[in-house]
CSV table of C-alpha atoms in Angstrom, one decimal:
chain,number,residue,atom,x,y,z
A,184,UNK,CA,6.5,-4.2,11.6
A,185,UNK,CA,7.0,-2.4,15.2
A,186,UNK,CA,10.7,-1.9,15.7
A,187,UNK,CA,10.3,0.1,19.0
A,188,UNK,CA,7.7,0.7,21.5
A,189,UNK,CA,8.0,2.6,24.7
A,190,UNK,CA,5.6,4.1,27.2
A,191,UNK,CA,6.4,7.1,29.3
A,192,UNK,CA,4.7,9.4,31.8
A,193,UNK,CA,4.5,12.9,31.0
A,194,UNK,CA,7.8,13.2,29.8
A,195,UNK,CA,10.3,10.6,28.0
A,196,UNK,CA,13.3,10.6,26.1
A,197,UNK,CA,15.0,7.8,24.1
A,198,UNK,CA,17.8,7.0,21.6
A,199,UNK,CA,17.0,4.6,18.6
A,200,UNK,CA,19.3,3.4,16.0
A,201,UNK,CA,17.8,1.8,12.9
A,202,UNK,CA,19.7,-0.8,11.0
A,203,UNK,CA,17.4,-0.9,8.2
A,204,UNK,CA,17.5,1.8,5.3
A,205,UNK,CA,14.4,3.4,4.2
A,206,UNK,CA,11.3,5.4,5.7
A,207,UNK,CA,10.2,5.2,9.4
A,208,UNK,CA,7.3,6.3,10.9
A,209,UNK,CA,6.7,7.8,14.4
A,210,UNK,CA,3.6,6.9,16.1
A,211,UNK,CA,2.3,8.9,19.3
A,212,UNK,CA,-0.6,7.9,21.3
A,213,UNK,CA,-1.9,9.5,24.4
A,214,UNK,CA,-3.4,7.5,26.9
A,215,UNK,CA,-5.3,10.3,28.8
A,216,UNK,CA,-8.6,9.7,29.6
A,217,UNK,CA,-9.7,13.2,30.3
A,218,UNK,CA,-12.8,14.2,28.2
A,219,UNK,CA,-11.0,17.6,27.7
A,220,UNK,CA,-8.9,16.1,24.7
A,221,UNK,CA,-11.9,15.5,23.1
A,222,UNK,CA,-13.9,18.6,23.9
A,223,UNK,CA,-11.1,20.8,22.2
A,224,UNK,CA,-8.5,20.6,24.7
A,225,UNK,CA,-4.7,20.5,23.4
A,226,UNK,CA,-1.9,18.1,24.0
A,227,UNK,CA,1.5,19.4,23.0
A,228,UNK,CA,4.1,17.0,21.8
A,229,UNK,CA,8.0,18.3,21.3
A,230,UNK,CA,10.1,16.1,19.2
A,231,UNK,CA,13.8,16.5,18.7
A,232,UNK,CA,14.8,14.4,15.9
A,233,UNK,CA,18.7,13.9,15.1
A,234,UNK,CA,20.0,11.8,12.5
A,235,UNK,CA,23.5,10.8,11.8
A,236,UNK,CA,26.8,11.5,13.6
A,237,UNK,CA,25.1,14.4,15.1
A,238,UNK,CA,23.3,12.2,17.7
A,239,UNK,CA,26.5,11.5,19.5
A,240,UNK,CA,27.5,13.6,22.4
A,241,UNK,CA,31.1,13.8,22.1
A,242,UNK,CA,31.8,15.8,25.4
A,243,UNK,CA,30.2,13.0,27.5
A,244,UNK,CA,31.7,10.1,25.2
A,245,UNK,CA,35.5,11.9,25.8
A,246,UNK,CA,34.8,12.0,29.5
A,247,UNK,CA,33.3,8.4,29.8
A,248,UNK,CA,36.3,6.9,27.7
A,249,UNK,CA,38.9,9.5,28.8
A,250,UNK,CA,39.9,10.4,25.5
A,251,UNK,CA,42.4,13.1,24.6
A,252,UNK,CA,41.3,15.9,22.0
A,253,UNK,CA,43.1,14.2,19.4
A,254,UNK,CA,41.3,11.0,20.0
A,255,UNK,CA,38.1,12.6,20.2
A,256,UNK,CA,38.7,14.2,17.2
A,257,UNK,CA,39.6,10.8,15.3
A,258,UNK,CA,36.5,9.4,16.6
A,259,UNK,CA,34.7,11.9,15.3
A,260,UNK,CA,36.0,11.8,11.8
A,261,UNK,CA,35.6,7.7,11.9
A,262,UNK,CA,32.0,8.6,12.9
A,263,UNK,CA,31.5,11.0,10.0
A,264,UNK,CA,33.2,8.4,7.4
A,265,UNK,CA,31.0,5.7,8.6
A,266,UNK,CA,27.9,8.0,8.3
A,267,UNK,CA,29.3,8.6,4.6
A,268,UNK,CA,29.3,4.8,3.9
A,269,UNK,CA,25.9,4.3,5.2
A,270,UNK,CA,24.9,7.0,3.0
A,271,UNK,CA,26.5,5.8,-0.1
A,272,UNK,CA,24.9,2.2,0.4
A,273,UNK,CA,21.6,3.7,0.9
A,274,UNK,CA,21.9,5.5,-2.4
A,275,UNK,CA,23.2,2.3,-4.1
A,276,UNK,CA,20.1,0.6,-2.8
A,277,UNK,CA,17.6,3.4,-3.7
A,278,UNK,CA,19.3,3.1,-7.4
A,279,UNK,CA,18.9,-0.8,-7.5
A,280,UNK,CA,15.4,-0.2,-6.7
A,281,UNK,CA,14.5,2.4,-9.3
A,282,UNK,CA,16.5,0.3,-11.8
A,283,UNK,CA,14.2,-2.6,-11.2
A,284,UNK,CA,11.0,-0.4,-11.3
A,285,UNK,CA,12.3,1.1,-14.6
A,286,UNK,CA,12.9,-2.3,-16.1
A,287,UNK,CA,9.6,-3.6,-14.9
A,288,UNK,CA,7.9,-0.7,-16.3
A,289,UNK,CA,10.0,-1.0,-19.7
A,290,UNK,CA,9.0,-4.6,-20.2
A,291,UNK,CA,5.5,-3.7,-19.7
């Protein structure tokens, strides 16, 4: 299932938030028709992947929402608590899947 599909020129940047747990794959395709790529040429790709509350640009958020330093710190803490809750839910999900697999294997 494709969750997000984007096309860019020579450079591009996007932010993506997944609301489903599990493994995600990133697929990159070049639309270059130059034969140099097939004749041993090089294509350079740089990926900077950030996850969790580290993806938020808090100085930008503070400027946009006109937050005081205390309000910004409270927001950071709330984001961290939310990330911990998500991680706990994901671990519960994994534990449930493992238990189901174990029980199925045990029945066989």
